C-alpha positions as protocol buffer text, in pm:
chain_id: "A"
residue {
  index: 1
  type: MET
  ca { x: -11672 y: -16917 z: 5147 }
}
residue {
  index: 2
  type: ALA
  ca { x: -11479 y: -17145 z: 4902 }
}
residue {
  index: 3
  type: THR
  ca { x: -11235 y: -16986 z: 4664 }
}
residue {
  index: 4
  type: PRO
  ca { x: -11332 y: -17036 z: 4300 }
}
residue {
  index: 5
  type: GLN
  ca { x: -11113 y: -17277 z: 4112 }
}
residue {
  index: 6
  type: ASP
  ca { x: -11014 y: -17015 z: 3865 }
}
residue {
  index: 7
  type: VAL
  ca { x: -10855 y: -16794 z: 4131 }
}
residue {
  index: 8
  type: LEU
  ca { x: -10653 y: -17072 z: 4300 }
}
residue {
  index: 9
  type: PRO
  ca { x: -10279 y: -17050 z: 4240 }
}
residue {
  index: 10
  type: ALA
  ca { x: -10152 y: -17275 z: 3961 }
}
residue {
  index: 11
  type: PRO
  ca { x: -9942 y: -17566 z: 4078 }
}
residue {
  index: 12
  type: SER
  ca { x: -9571 y: -17510 z: 4039 }
}
residue {
  index: 13
  type: ALA
  ca { x: -9352 y: -17711 z: 3804 }
}
residue {
  index: 14
  type: LEU
  ca { x: -9206 y: -17895 z: 4103 }
}
residue {
  index: 15
  type: ASP
  ca { x: -9552 y: -18014 z: 4214 }
}
residue {
  index: 16
  type: ARG
  ca { x: -9641 y: -18157 z: 3873 }
}
residue {
  index: 17
  type: PRO
  ca { x: -9576 y: -18527 z: 3813 }
}
residue {
  index: 18
  type: ALA
  ca { x: -9274 y: -18594 z: 3594 }
}
residue {
  index: 19
  type: ALA
  ca { x: -9361 y: -18689 z: 3237 }
}
residue {
  index: 20
  type: PRO
  ca { x: -9239 y: -19030 z: 3125 }
}
residue {
  index: 21
  type: PRO
  ca { x: -8928 y: -19009 z: 2903 }
}
residue {
  index: 22
  type: ALA
  ca { x: -9001 y: -19019 z: 2534 }
}
residue {
  index: 23
  type: PRO
  ca { x: -8887 y: -19339 z: 2367 }
}
residue {
  index: 24
  type: GLU
  ca { x: -8560 y: -19298 z: 2176 }
}
residue {
  index: 25
  type: ALA
  ca { x: -8618 y: -19284 z: 1804 }
}
residue {
  index: 26
  type: ARG
  ca { x: -8443 y: -19562 z: 1617 }
}
residue {
  index: 27
  type: ILE
  ca { x: -8281 y: -19466 z: 1290 }
}
residue {
  index: 28
  type: VAL
  ca { x: -8366 y: -19714 z: 1019 }
}
residue {
  index: 29
  type: ALA
  ca { x: -8146 y: -19721 z: 712 }
}
residue {
  index: 30
  type: ARG
  ca { x: -8321 y: -19669 z: 385 }
}
residue {
  index: 31
  type: ARG
  ca { x: -8372 y: -19990 z: 198 }
}
residue {
  index: 32
  type: LYS
  ca { x: -8209 y: -20005 z: -141 }
}
residue {
  index: 33
  type: PRO
  ca { x: -8318 y: -20328 z: -310 }
}
residue {
  index: 34
  type: GLY
  ca { x: -8188 y: -20207 z: -646 }
}
residue {
  index: 35
  type: GLN
  ca { x: -7830 y: -20184 z: -521 }
}
residue {
  index: 36
  type: TRP
  ca { x: -7845 y: -20530 z: -362 }
}
residue {
  index: 37
  type: ALA
  ca { x: -7984 y: -20675 z: -684 }
}
residue {
  index: 38
  type: ALA
  ca { x: -7713 y: -20505 z: -890 }
}
residue {
  index: 39
  type: ALA
  ca { x: -7444 y: -20631 z: -649 }
}
residue {
  index: 40
  type: ALA
  ca { x: -7581 y: -20986 z: -672 }
}
residue {
  index: 41
  type: VAL
  ca { x: -7579 y: -20975 z: -1053 }
}
residue {
  index: 42
  type: ALA
  ca { x: -7224 y: -20833 z: -1056 }
}
residue {
  index: 43
  type: LEU
  ca { x: -7099 y: -21107 z: -820 }
}
residue {
  index: 44
  type: LEU
  ca { x: -7269 y: -21372 z: -1032 }
}
residue {
  index: 45
  type: LEU
  ca { x: -7105 y: -21242 z: -1351 }
}
residue {
  index: 46
  type: ALA
  ca { x: -6765 y: -21219 z: -1177 }
}
residue {
  index: 47
  type: ALA
  ca { x: -6797 y: -21577 z: -1049 }
}
residue {
  index: 48
  type: MET
  ca { x: -6887 y: -21696 z: -1398 }
}
residue {
  index: 49
  type: ALA
  ca { x: -6583 y: -21516 z: -1544 }
}
residue {
  index: 50
  type: VAL
  ca { x: -6345 y: -21662 z: -1285 }
}
residue {
  index: 51
  type: ASN
  ca { x: -6492 y: -22009 z: -1334 }
}
residue {
  index: 52
  type: SER
  ca { x: -6449 y: -21985 z: -1712 }
}
residue {
  index: 53
  type: VAL
  ca { x: -6084 y: -21888 z: -1673 }
}
residue {
  index: 54
  type: VAL
  ca { x: -5993 y: -22142 z: -1405 }
}
residue {
  index: 55
  type: ARG
  ca { x: -6166 y: -22440 z: -1561 }
}
residue {
  index: 56
  type: ASN
  ca { x: -6076 y: -22366 z: -1922 }
}
residue {
  index: 57
  type: ARG
  ca { x: -5811 y: -22619 z: -2023 }
}
residue {
  index: 58
  type: ALA
  ca { x: -5698 y: -22404 z: -2315 }
}
residue {
  index: 59
  type: PHE
  ca { x: -5509 y: -22180 z: -2071 }
}
residue {
  index: 60
  type: GLN
  ca { x: -5285 y: -22478 z: -1978 }
}
residue {
  index: 61
  type: TRP
  ca { x: -5216 y: -22359 z: -1626 }
}
residue {
  index: 62
  type: SER
  ca { x: -4952 y: -22627 z: -1574 }
}
residue {
  index: 63
  type: VAL
  ca { x: -4748 y: -22479 z: -1859 }
}
residue {
  index: 64
  type: VAL
  ca { x: -4799 y: -22131 z: -1713 }
}
residue {
  index: 65
  type: ALA
  ca { x: -4665 y: -22252 z: -1378 }
}
residue {
  index: 66
  type: ASP
  ca { x: -4362 y: -22413 z: -1543 }
}
residue {
  index: 67
  type: TRP
  ca { x: -4263 y: -22102 z: -1740 }
}
residue {
  index: 68
  type: PHE
  ca { x: -4363 y: -21834 z: -1486 }
}
residue {
  index: 69
  type: THR
  ca { x: -4020 y: -21834 z: -1319 }
}
residue {
  index: 70
  type: ALA
  ca { x: -3817 y: -21955 z: -1615 }
}
residue {
  index: 71
  type: ARG
  ca { x: -3479 y: -21790 z: -1661 }
}
residue {
  index: 72
  type: SER
  ca { x: -3558 y: -21640 z: -2002 }
}
residue {
  index: 73
  type: VAL
  ca { x: -3883 y: -21492 z: -1873 }
}
residue {
  index: 74
  type: LEU
  ca { x: -3715 y: -21341 z: -1566 }
}
residue {
  index: 75
  type: GLU
  ca { x: -3439 y: -21192 z: -1784 }
}
residue {
  index: 76
  type: GLY
  ca { x: -3704 y: -21034 z: -2005 }
}
residue {
  index: 77
  type: LEU
  ca { x: -3882 y: -20901 z: -1697 }
}
residue {
  index: 78
  type: THR
  ca { x: -3556 y: -20753 z: -1568 }
}
residue {
  index: 79
  type: LEU
  ca { x: -3498 y: -20571 z: -1897 }
}
residue {
  index: 80
  type: THR
  ca { x: -3857 y: -20443 z: -1893 }
}
residue {
  index: 81
  type: LEU
  ca { x: -3813 y: -20302 z: -1543 }
}
residue {
  index: 82
  type: TRP
  ca { x: -3477 y: -20149 z: -1640 }
}
residue {
  index: 83
  type: LEU
  ca { x: -3626 y: -19982 z: -1949 }
}
residue {
  index: 84
  type: THR
  ca { x: -3914 y: -19846 z: -1743 }
}
residue {
  index: 85
  type: ALA
  ca { x: -3689 y: -19702 z: -1473 }
}
residue {
  index: 86
  type: VAL
  ca { x: -3437 y: -19547 z: -1714 }
}
residue {
  index: 87
  type: THR
  ca { x: -3684 y: -19394 z: -1956 }
}
residue {
  index: 88
  type: LEU
  ca { x: -3908 y: -19255 z: -1681 }
}
residue {
  index: 89
  type: ALA
  ca { x: -3616 y: -19110 z: -1482 }
}
residue {
  index: 90
  type: LEU
  ca { x: -3470 y: -18942 z: -1791 }
}
residue {
  index: 91
  type: GLY
  ca { x: -3818 y: -18838 z: -1903 }
}
residue {
  index: 92
  type: PHE
  ca { x: -3889 y: -18652 z: -1579 }
}
residue {
  index: 93
  type: LEU
  ca { x: -3541 y: -18501 z: -1579 }
}
residue {
  index: 94
  type: PHE
  ca { x: -3578 y: -18354 z: -1927 }
}
residue {
  index: 95
  type: GLY
  ca { x: -3951 y: -18293 z: -1869 }
}
residue {
  index: 96
  type: THR
  ca { x: -3870 y: -18064 z: -1578 }
}
residue {
  index: 97
  type: LEU
  ca { x: -3649 y: -17861 z: -1810 }
}
residue {
  index: 98
  type: LEU
  ca { x: -3924 y: -17843 z: -2073 }
}
residue {
  index: 99
  type: ALA
  ca { x: -4185 y: -17744 z: -1813 }
}
residue {
  index: 100
  type: THR
  ca { x: -3955 y: -17465 z: -1693 }
}
residue {
  index: 101
  type: MET
  ca { x: -3915 y: -17346 z: -2051 }
}
residue {
  index: 102
  type: ARG
  ca { x: -4292 y: -17358 z: -2104 }
}
residue {
  index: 103
  type: LEU
  ca { x: -4351 y: -17141 z: -1793 }
}
residue {
  index: 104
  type: SER
  ca { x: -4072 y: -16900 z: -1886 }
}
residue {
  index: 105
  type: ALA
  ca { x: -4139 y: -16542 z: -1989 }
}
residue {
  index: 106
  type: ASN
  ca { x: -3914 y: -16594 z: -2294 }
}
residue {
  index: 107
  type: PRO
  ca { x: -4139 y: -16650 z: -2600 }
}
residue {
  index: 108
  type: VAL
  ca { x: -3870 y: -16846 z: -2784 }
}
residue {
  index: 109
  type: LEU
  ca { x: -3833 y: -17098 z: -2501 }
}
residue {
  index: 110
  type: ARG
  ca { x: -4211 y: -17129 z: -2466 }
}
residue {
  index: 111
  type: THR
  ca { x: -4252 y: -17190 z: -2839 }
}
residue {
  index: 112
  type: LEU
  ca { x: -3976 y: -17452 z: -2856 }
}
residue {
  index: 113
  type: SER
  ca { x: -4114 y: -17637 z: -2554 }
}
residue {
  index: 114
  type: TRP
  ca { x: -4467 y: -17631 z: -2693 }
}
residue {
  index: 115
  type: ALA
  ca { x: -4348 y: -17755 z: -3033 }
}
residue {
  index: 116
  type: TYR
  ca { x: -4161 y: -18048 z: -2876 }
}
residue {
  index: 117
  type: VAL
  ca { x: -4462 y: -18156 z: -2673 }
}
residue {
  index: 118
  type: TRP
  ca { x: -4691 y: -18114 z: -2972 }
}
residue {
  index: 119
  type: VAL
  ca { x: -4479 y: -18333 z: -3201 }
}
residue {
  index: 120
  type: PHE
  ca { x: -4414 y: -18621 z: -2961 }
}
residue {
  index: 121
  type: ARG
  ca { x: -4768 y: -18633 z: -2820 }
}
residue {
  index: 122
  type: SER
  ca { x: -4921 y: -18626 z: -3168 }
}
residue {
  index: 123
  type: THR
  ca { x: -4738 y: -18924 z: -3320 }
}
residue {
  index: 124
  type: PRO
  ca { x: -4785 y: -19290 z: -3219 }
}
residue {
  index: 125
  type: PRO
  ca { x: -4504 y: -19440 z: -3007 }
}
residue {
  index: 126
  type: LEU
  ca { x: -4458 y: -19731 z: -3247 }
}
residue {
  index: 127
  type: VAL
  ca { x: -4404 y: -19492 z: -3538 }
}
residue {
  index: 128
  type: GLN
  ca { x: -4146 y: -19302 z: -3336 }
}
residue {
  index: 129
  type: LEU
  ca { x: -3957 y: -19620 z: -3248 }
}
residue {
  index: 130
  type: LEU
  ca { x: -3953 y: -19740 z: -3609 }
}
residue {
  index: 131
  type: PHE
  ca { x: -3838 y: -19396 z: -3721 }
}
residue {
  index: 132
  type: PHE
  ca { x: -3544 y: -19392 z: -3478 }
}
residue {
  index: 133
  type: PHE
  ca { x: -3461 y: -19753 z: -3563 }
}
residue {
  index: 134
  type: ASN
  ca { x: -3425 y: -19654 z: -3930 }
}
residue {
  index: 135
  type: ILE
  ca { x: -3255 y: -19322 z: -3858 }
}
residue {
  index: 136
  type: GLY
  ca { x: -2947 y: -19445 z: -4047 }
}
residue {
  index: 137
  type: ALA
  ca { x: -3135 y: -19407 z: -4375 }
}
residue {
  index: 138
  type: LEU
  ca { x: -3182 y: -19035 z: -4303 }
}
residue {
  index: 139
  type: TYR
  ca { x: -2857 y: -18959 z: -4119 }
}
residue {
  index: 140
  type: PRO
  ca { x: -2587 y: -19214 z: -4209 }
}
residue {
  index: 141
  type: THR
  ca { x: -2340 y: -19028 z: -3985 }
}
residue {
  index: 142
  type: LEU
  ca { x: -2370 y: -18799 z: -3685 }
}
residue {
  index: 143
  type: GLY
  ca { x: -2104 y: -18537 z: -3622 }
}
residue {
  index: 144
  type: LEU
  ca { x: -2012 y: -18276 z: -3364 }
}
residue {
  index: 145
  type: GLY
  ca { x: -1858 y: -17953 z: -3486 }
}
residue {
  index: 146
  type: ILE
  ca { x: -1921 y: -17598 z: -3598 }
}
residue {
  index: 147
  type: PRO
  ca { x: -2250 y: -17532 z: -3783 }
}
residue {
  index: 148
  type: PHE
  ca { x: -2180 y: -17496 z: -4155 }
}
residue {
  index: 149
  type: GLY
  ca { x: -1817 y: -17564 z: -4071 }
}
residue {
  index: 150
  type: PRO
  ca { x: -1583 y: -17855 z: -4001 }
}
residue {
  index: 151
  type: GLU
  ca { x: -1686 y: -18152 z: -3785 }
}
residue {
  index: 152
  type: PHE
  ca { x: -1456 y: -18266 z: -3508 }
}
residue {
  index: 153
  type: VAL
  ca { x: -1617 y: -18602 z: -3425 }
}
residue {
  index: 154
  type: THR
  ca { x: -1810 y: -18826 z: -3665 }
}
residue {
  index: 155
  type: VAL
  ca { x: -1991 y: -19152 z: -3579 }
}
residue {
  index: 156
  type: ARG
  ca { x: -2173 y: -19389 z: -3812 }
}
residue {
  index: 157
  type: THR
  ca { x: -2538 y: -19416 z: -3707 }
}
residue {
  index: 158
  type: VAL
  ca { x: -2553 y: -19788 z: -3784 }
}
residue {
  index: 159
  type: ASN
  ca { x: -2283 y: -19855 z: -3527 }
}
residue {
  index: 160
  type: LEU
  ca { x: -2434 y: -19617 z: -3271 }
}
residue {
  index: 161
  type: MET
  ca { x: -2808 y: -19688 z: -3263 }
}
residue {
  index: 162
  type: GLY
  ca { x: -2866 y: -20050 z: -3169 }
}
residue {
  index: 163
  type: PRO
  ca { x: -3211 y: -20190 z: -3081 }
}
residue {
  index: 164
  type: THR
  ca { x: -3176 y: -20133 z: -2705 }
}
residue {
  index: 165
  type: LEU
  ca { x: -3040 y: -19780 z: -2740 }
}
residue {
  index: 166
  type: THR
  ca { x: -3312 y: -19702 z: -2993 }
}
residue {
  index: 167
  type: ALA
  ca { x: -3574 y: -19819 z: -2744 }
}
residue {
  index: 168
  type: VAL
  ca { x: -3423 y: -19605 z: -2466 }
}
residue {
  index: 169
  type: VAL
  ca { x: -3402 y: -19295 z: -2685 }
}
residue {
  index: 170
  type: GLY
  ca { x: -3749 y: -19333 z: -2835 }
}
residue {
  index: 171
  type: LEU
  ca { x: -3927 y: -19402 z: -2506 }
}
residue {
  index: 172
  type: THR
  ca { x: -3733 y: -19129 z: -2325 }
}
residue {
  index: 173
  type: LEU
  ca { x: -3830 y: -18864 z: -2579 }
}
residue {
  index: 174
  type: LEU
  ca { x: -4192 y: -18974 z: -2555 }
}
residue {
  index: 175
  type: GLU
  ca { x: -4200 y: -18975 z: -2174 }
}
residue {
  index: 176
  type: THR
  ca { x: -4031 y: -18635 z: -2170 }
}
residue {
  index: 177
  type: ALA
  ca { x: -4326 y: -18481 z: -2353 }
}
residue {
  index: 178
  type: TYR
  ca { x: -4578 y: -18629 z: -2112 }
}
residue {
  index: 179
  type: ALA
  ca { x: -4372 y: -18550 z: -1803 }
}
residue {
  index: 180
  type: ALA
  ca { x: -4337 y: -18186 z: -1908 }
}
residue {
  index: 181
  type: GLU
  ca { x: -4714 y: -18144 z: -1914 }
}
residue {
  index: 182
  type: VAL
  ca { x: -4757 y: -18325 z: -1582 }
}
residue {
  index: 183
  type: ILE
  ca { x: -4500 y: -18107 z: -1407 }
}
residue {
  index: 184
  type: ARG
  ca { x: -4636 y: -17789 z: -1565 }
}
residue {
  index: 185
  type: GLY
  ca { x: -4989 y: -17875 z: -1451 }
}
residue {
  index: 186
  type: GLY
  ca { x: -4866 y: -17945 z: -1098 }
}
residue {
  index: 187
  type: ILE
  ca { x: -4686 y: -17613 z: -1074 }
}
residue {
  index: 188
  type: LEU
  ca { x: -4987 y: -17423 z: -1208 }
}
residue {
  index: 189
  type: SER
  ca { x: -5209 y: -17589 z: -946 }
}
residue {
  index: 190
  type: VAL
  ca { x: -5033 y: -17396 z: -668 }
}
residue {
  index: 191
  type: ASP
  ca { x: -5233 y: -17089 z: -568 }
}
residue {
  index: 192
  type: ARG
  ca { x: -5073 y: -16770 z: -694 }
}
residue {
  index: 193
  type: GLY
  ca { x: -5158 y: -16591 z: -371 }
}
residue {
  index: 194
  type: GLN
  ca { x: -4923 y: -16815 z: -174 }
}
residue {
  index: 195
  type: LEU
  ca { x: -4634 y: -16716 z: -395 }
}
residue {
  index: 196
  type: GLU
  ca { x: -4716 y: -16350 z: -347 }
}
residue {
  index: 197
  type: ALA
  ca { x: -4738 y: -16400 z: 31 }
}
residue {
  index: 198
  type: ALA
  ca { x: -4399 y: -16574 z: 32 }
}
residue {
  index: 199
  type: SER
  ca { x: -4247 y: -16288 z: -166 }
}
residue {
  index: 200
  type: ALA
  ca { x: -4398 y: -16039 z: 80 }
}
residue {
  index: 201
  type: LEU
  ca { x: -4228 y: -16226 z: 366 }
}
residue {
  index: 202
  type: GLY
  ca { x: -3894 y: -16187 z: 191 }
}
residue {
  index: 203
  type: LEU
  ca { x: -3835 y: -16558 z: 119 }
}
residue {
  index: 204
  type: GLY
  ca { x: -3584 y: -16641 z: -151 }
}
residue {
  index: 205
  type: ARG
  ca { x: -3689 y: -16801 z: -479 }
}
residue {
  index: 206
  type: TRP
  ca { x: -3515 y: -17132 z: -399 }
}
residue {
  index: 207
  type: ARG
  ca { x: -3677 y: -17151 z: -56 }
}
residue {
  index: 208
  type: VAL
  ca { x: -4019 y: -17069 z: -202 }
}
residue {
  index: 209
  type: LEU
  ca { x: -3973 y: -17342 z: -459 }
}
residue {
  index: 210
  type: ARG
  ca { x: -3856 y: -17600 z: -205 }
}
residue {
  index: 211
  type: ARG
  ca { x: -4092 y: -17519 z: 81 }
}
residue {
  index: 212
  type: ILE
  ca { x: -4409 y: -17396 z: -89 }
}
residue {
  index: 213
  type: VAL
  ca { x: -4429 y: -17484 z: -458 }
}
residue {
  index: 214
  type: VAL
  ca { x: -4290 y: -17839 z: -470 }
}
residue {
  index: 215
  type: PRO
  ca { x: -4483 y: -17987 z: -171 }
}
residue {
  index: 216
  type: GLN
  ca { x: -4815 y: -17857 z: -303 }
}
residue {
  index: 217
  type: ALA
  ca { x: -4741 y: -17933 z: -667 }
}
residue {
  index: 218
  type: MET
  ca { x: -4657 y: -18292 z: -579 }
}
residue {
  index: 219
  type: ARG
  ca { x: -5019 y: -18350 z: -474 }
}
residue {
  index: 220
  type: ALA
  ca { x: -5119 y: -18296 z: -835 }
}
residue {
  index: 221
  type: ILE
  ca { x: -4808 y: -18452 z: -990 }
}
residue {
  index: 222
  type: VAL
  ca { x: -4791 y: -18784 z: -801 }
}
residue {
  index: 223
  type: PRO
  ca { x: -5125 y: -18938 z: -914 }
}
residue {
  index: 224
  type: THR
  ca { x: -5057 y: -18861 z: -1280 }
}
residue {
  index: 225
  type: ALA
  ca { x: -4693 y: -18961 z: -1248 }
}
residue {
  index: 226
  type: GLY
  ca { x: -4803 y: -19294 z: -1099 }
}
residue {
  index: 227
  type: ASN
  ca { x: -5026 y: -19353 z: -1399 }
}
residue {
  index: 228
  type: MET
  ca { x: -4737 y: -19259 z: -1625 }
}
residue {
  index: 229
  type: LEU
  ca { x: -4515 y: -19514 z: -1449 }
}
residue {
  index: 230
  type: ILE
  ca { x: -4766 y: -19792 z: -1500 }
}
residue {
  index: 231
  type: GLY
  ca { x: -4825 y: -19682 z: -1859 }
}
residue {
  index: 232
  type: ALA
  ca { x: -4451 y: -19675 z: -1924 }
}
residue {
  index: 233
  type: LEU
  ca { x: -4417 y: -20028 z: -1786 }
}
residue {
  index: 234
  type: LYS
  ca { x: -4683 y: -20158 z: -2022 }
}
residue {
  index: 235
  type: GLY
  ca { x: -4562 y: -19937 z: -2306 }
}
residue {
  index: 236
  type: THR
  ca { x: -4222 y: -20104 z: -2309 }
}
residue {
  index: 237
  type: SER
  ca { x: -4390 y: -20403 z: -2474 }
}
residue {
  index: 238
  type: ILE
  ca { x: -4377 y: -20220 z: -2809 }
}
residue {
  index: 239
  type: VAL
  ca { x: -3998 y: -20255 z: -2816 }
}
residue {
  index: 240
  type: SER
  ca { x: -4054 y: -20622 z: -2903 }
}
residue {
  index: 241
  type: VAL
  ca { x: -4094 y: -20509 z: -3266 }
}
residue {
  index: 242
  type: LEU
  ca { x: -3725 y: -20409 z: -3252 }
}
residue {
  index: 243
  type: ALA
  ca { x: -3622 y: -20756 z: -3128 }
}
residue {
  index: 244
  type: VAL
  ca { x: -3536 y: -20618 z: -2784 }
}
residue {
  index: 245
  type: SER
  ca { x: -3557 y: -20907 z: -2537 }
}
residue {
  index: 246
  type: ASP
  ca { x: -3813 y: -20757 z: -2301 }
}
residue {
  index: 247
  type: LEU
  ca { x: -4080 y: -20962 z: -2124 }
}
residue {
  index: 248
  type: LEU
  ca { x: -4316 y: -20984 z: -2421 }
}
residue {
  index: 249
  type: TYR
  ca { x: -4041 y: -21069 z: -2671 }
}
residue {
  index: 250
  type: SER
  ca { x: -3907 y: -21339 z: -2438 }
}
residue {
  index: 251
  type: VAL
  ca { x: -4240 y: -21520 z: -2422 }
}
residue {
  index: 252
  type: GLN
  ca { x: -4284 y: -21473 z: -2797 }
}
residue {
  index: 253
  type: LEU
  ca { x: -3959 y: -21659 z: -2861 }
}
residue {
  index: 254
  type: VAL
  ca { x: -4090 y: -21948 z: -2653 }
}
residue {
  index: 255
  type: TYR
  ca { x: -4432 y: -21983 z: -2813 }
}
residue {
  index: 256
  type: LEU
  ca { x: -4288 y: -21946 z: -3165 }
}
residue {
  index: 257
  type: GLN
  ca { x: -4095 y: -22268 z: -3095 }
}
residue {
  index: 258
  type: SER
  ca { x: -4348 y: -22457 z: -2881 }
}
residue {
  index: 259
  type: TYR
  ca { x: -4673 y: -22317 z: -3032 }
}
residue {
  index: 260
  type: GLN
  ca { x: -4808 y: -22266 z: -2678 }
}
residue {
  index: 261
  type: VAL
  ca { x: -4935 y: -21917 z: -2752 }
}
residue {
  index: 262
  type: ILE
  ca { x: -5208 y: -21879 z: -2489 }
}
residue {
  index: 263
  type: PRO
  ca { x: -5015 y: -22003 z: -2182 }
}
residue {
  index: 264
  type: MET
  ca { x: -4708 y: -21797 z: -2268 }
}
residue {
  index: 265
  type: LEU
  ca { x: -4918 y: -21485 z: -2314 }
}
residue {
  index: 266
  type: MET
  ca { x: -5071 y: -21559 z: -1974 }
}
residue {
  index: 267
  type: VAL
  ca { x: -4722 y: -21572 z: -1825 }
}
residue {
  index: 268
  type: ALA
  ca { x: -4654 y: -21219 z: -1951 }
}
residue {
  index: 269
  type: THR
  ca { x: -4998 y: -21101 z: -1842 }
}
residue {
  index: 270
  type: LEU
  ca { x: -4957 y: -21232 z: -1488 }
}
residue {
  index: 271
  type: TRP
  ca { x: -4616 y: -21069 z: -1452 }
}
residue {
  index: 272
  type: TYR
  ca { x: -4755 y: -20736 z: -1571 }
}
residue {
  index: 273
  type: LEU
  ca { x: -5039 y: -20772 z: -1317 }
}
residue {
  index: 274
  type: VAL
  ca { x: -4796 y: -20846 z: -1034 }
}
residue {
  index: 275
  type: VAL
  ca { x: -4567 y: -20552 z: -1110 }
}
residue {
  index: 276
  type: THR
  ca { x: -4847 y: -20301 z: -1171 }
}
residue {
  index: 277
  type: THR
  ca { x: -5012 y: -20408 z: -843 }
}
residue {
  index: 278
  type: LEU
  ca { x: -4692 y: -20343 z: -650 }
}
residue {
  index: 279
  type: LEU
  ca { x: -4650 y: -20007 z: -823 }
}
residue {
  index: 280
  type: SER
  ca { x: -5010 y: -19913 z: -742 }
}
residue {
  index: 281
  type: ILE
  ca { x: -4953 y: -19991 z: -374 }
}
residue {
  index: 282
  type: GLY
  ca { x: -4642 y: -19774 z: -373 }
}
residue {
  index: 283
  type: GLN
  ca { x: -4830 y: -19493 z: -550 }
}
residue {
  index: 284
  type: TYR
  ca { x: -5104 y: -19507 z: -284 }
}
residue {
  index: 285
  type: TYR
  ca { x: -4861 y: -19450 z: 3 }
}
residue {
  index: 286
  type: VAL
  ca { x: -4667 y: -19180 z: -183 }
}
residue {
  index: 287
  type: GLU
  ca { x: -4994 y: -18994 z: -242 }
}
residue {
  index: 288
  type: ARG
  ca { x: -5074 y: -19021 z: 130 }
}
residue {
  index: 289
  type: HIS
  ca { x: -4733 y: -18879 z: 217 }
}
residue {
  index: 290
  type: PHE
  ca { x: -4784 y: -18565 z: 9 }
}
residue {
  index: 291
  type: ALA
  ca { x: -5151 y: -18533 z: 111 }
}
residue {
  index: 292
  type: ARG
  ca { x: -5063 y: -18467 z: 475 }
}
residue {
  index: 293
  type: GLY
  ca { x: -5221 y: -18147 z: 595 }
}
residue {
  index: 294
  type: ALA
  ca { x: -5446 y: -18116 z: 291 }
}
residue {
  index: 295
  type: THR
  ca { x: -5762 y: -18159 z: 505 }
}
residue {
  index: 296
  type: ARG
  ca { x: -5846 y: -18070 z: 864 }
}
residue {
  index: 297
  type: ASP
  ca { x: -5996 y: -18411 z: 935 }
}
residue {
  index: 298
  type: GLY
  ca { x: -5673 y: -18593 z: 861 }
}
residue {
  index: 299
  type: LEU
  ca { x: -5615 y: -18882 z: 626 }
}
residue {
  index: 300
  type: PRO
  ca { x: -5847 y: -19184 z: 612 }
}
residue {
  index: 301
  type: PRO
  ca { x: -5704 y: -19507 z: 752 }
}
residue {
  index: 302
  type: THR
  ca { x: -5510 y: -19732 z: 521 }
}
residue {
  index: 303
  type: PRO
  ca { x: -5642 y: -20079 z: 432 }
}
residue {
  index: 304
  type: LEU
  ca { x: -5387 y: -20229 z: 672 }
}
residue {
  index: 305
  type: GLN
  ca { x: -5505 y: -20000 z: 953 }
}
residue {
  index: 306
  type: ARG
  ca { x: -5868 y: -20090 z: 882 }
}
residue {
  index: 307
  type: ALA
  ca { x: -5781 y: -20459 z: 889 }
}
residue {
  index: 308
  type: ARG
  ca { x: -5604 y: -20419 z: 1225 }
}
residue {
  index: 309
  type: ALA
  ca { x: -5902 y: -20230 z: 1369 }
}
residue {
  index: 310
  type: ALA
  ca { x: -6144 y: -20499 z: 1248 }
}
residue {
  index: 311
  type: PHE
  ca { x: -5923 y: -20772 z: 1396 }
}
residue {
  index: 312
  type: ALA
  ca { x: -5908 y: -20585 z: 1728 }
}
residue {
  index: 313
  type: ARG
  ca { x: -6289 y: -20559 z: 1737 }
}
residue {
  index: 314
  type: VAL
  ca { x: -6322 y: -20932 z: 1674 }
}
residue {
  index: 315
  type: VAL
  ca { x: -6073 y: -21012 z: 1951 }
}
residue {
  index: 316
  type: ARG
  ca { x: -6253 y: -20786 z: 2200 }
}
residue {
  index: 317
  type: ALA
  ca { x: -6588 y: -20941 z: 2112 }
}
């Protein structure tokens, strides 16, 4: 007698025919026509702007090329770079002292530091420069001695404060106020728990500062300090009102004689663009240096590394 179908043993998995593999799903990127349209409009506007600058004869590019490496312009550029380096170096030196005072437990030091920053951040740089340039009207002489007593050394302010020294003093005092806030913010960005852990391990204050506080604070300090450097470079142009022969004043002397205002201003503009570009590249690599170990995935490749990888892919293809 035949066995009913419903009582026959079910075929095993090995006896079943293998199912055909499912086709691999292809991931299709989402179309974004709005972004492509916006990019096309932006490129069109950029091309129009470049075309208007290149083909506009009023810029007198031949004059720009003749004066770009002129001796007077290069001397003005050298003075601009010197002013930037000196004022920023002194600003961060004194700014570190002010930041330390601001973080001190002494209320007198905190108040004095706050008052300094408040005054110099609240007044325009040009007003400060003009004030120091005319300091002789307020203090005809400067002396060193005992308060309310005799003075041992006396110097006439007119003979002491020339235009260049006035520019250095005024810009240094201004950069000191900004640098103090930058350094204070960087120190406060370090987690308090790490300082407590270092103290629990018995590390000295100098070692904690050098090994723990400074490396982490620099991650917050360097980007703002880089912006300060670029701002200080451009800010030196205000010393031209004091007849200091910086880059802007040098080109002003030329166009006041030749009446070639636009091309000479373009000479100064191009030099500022070149220097700020170099400073921005340096800032990028300094930020990468202090960002090591900040993330587990490591640092993204630099533009040069990406270019090398793209070139290697093209060669292999």
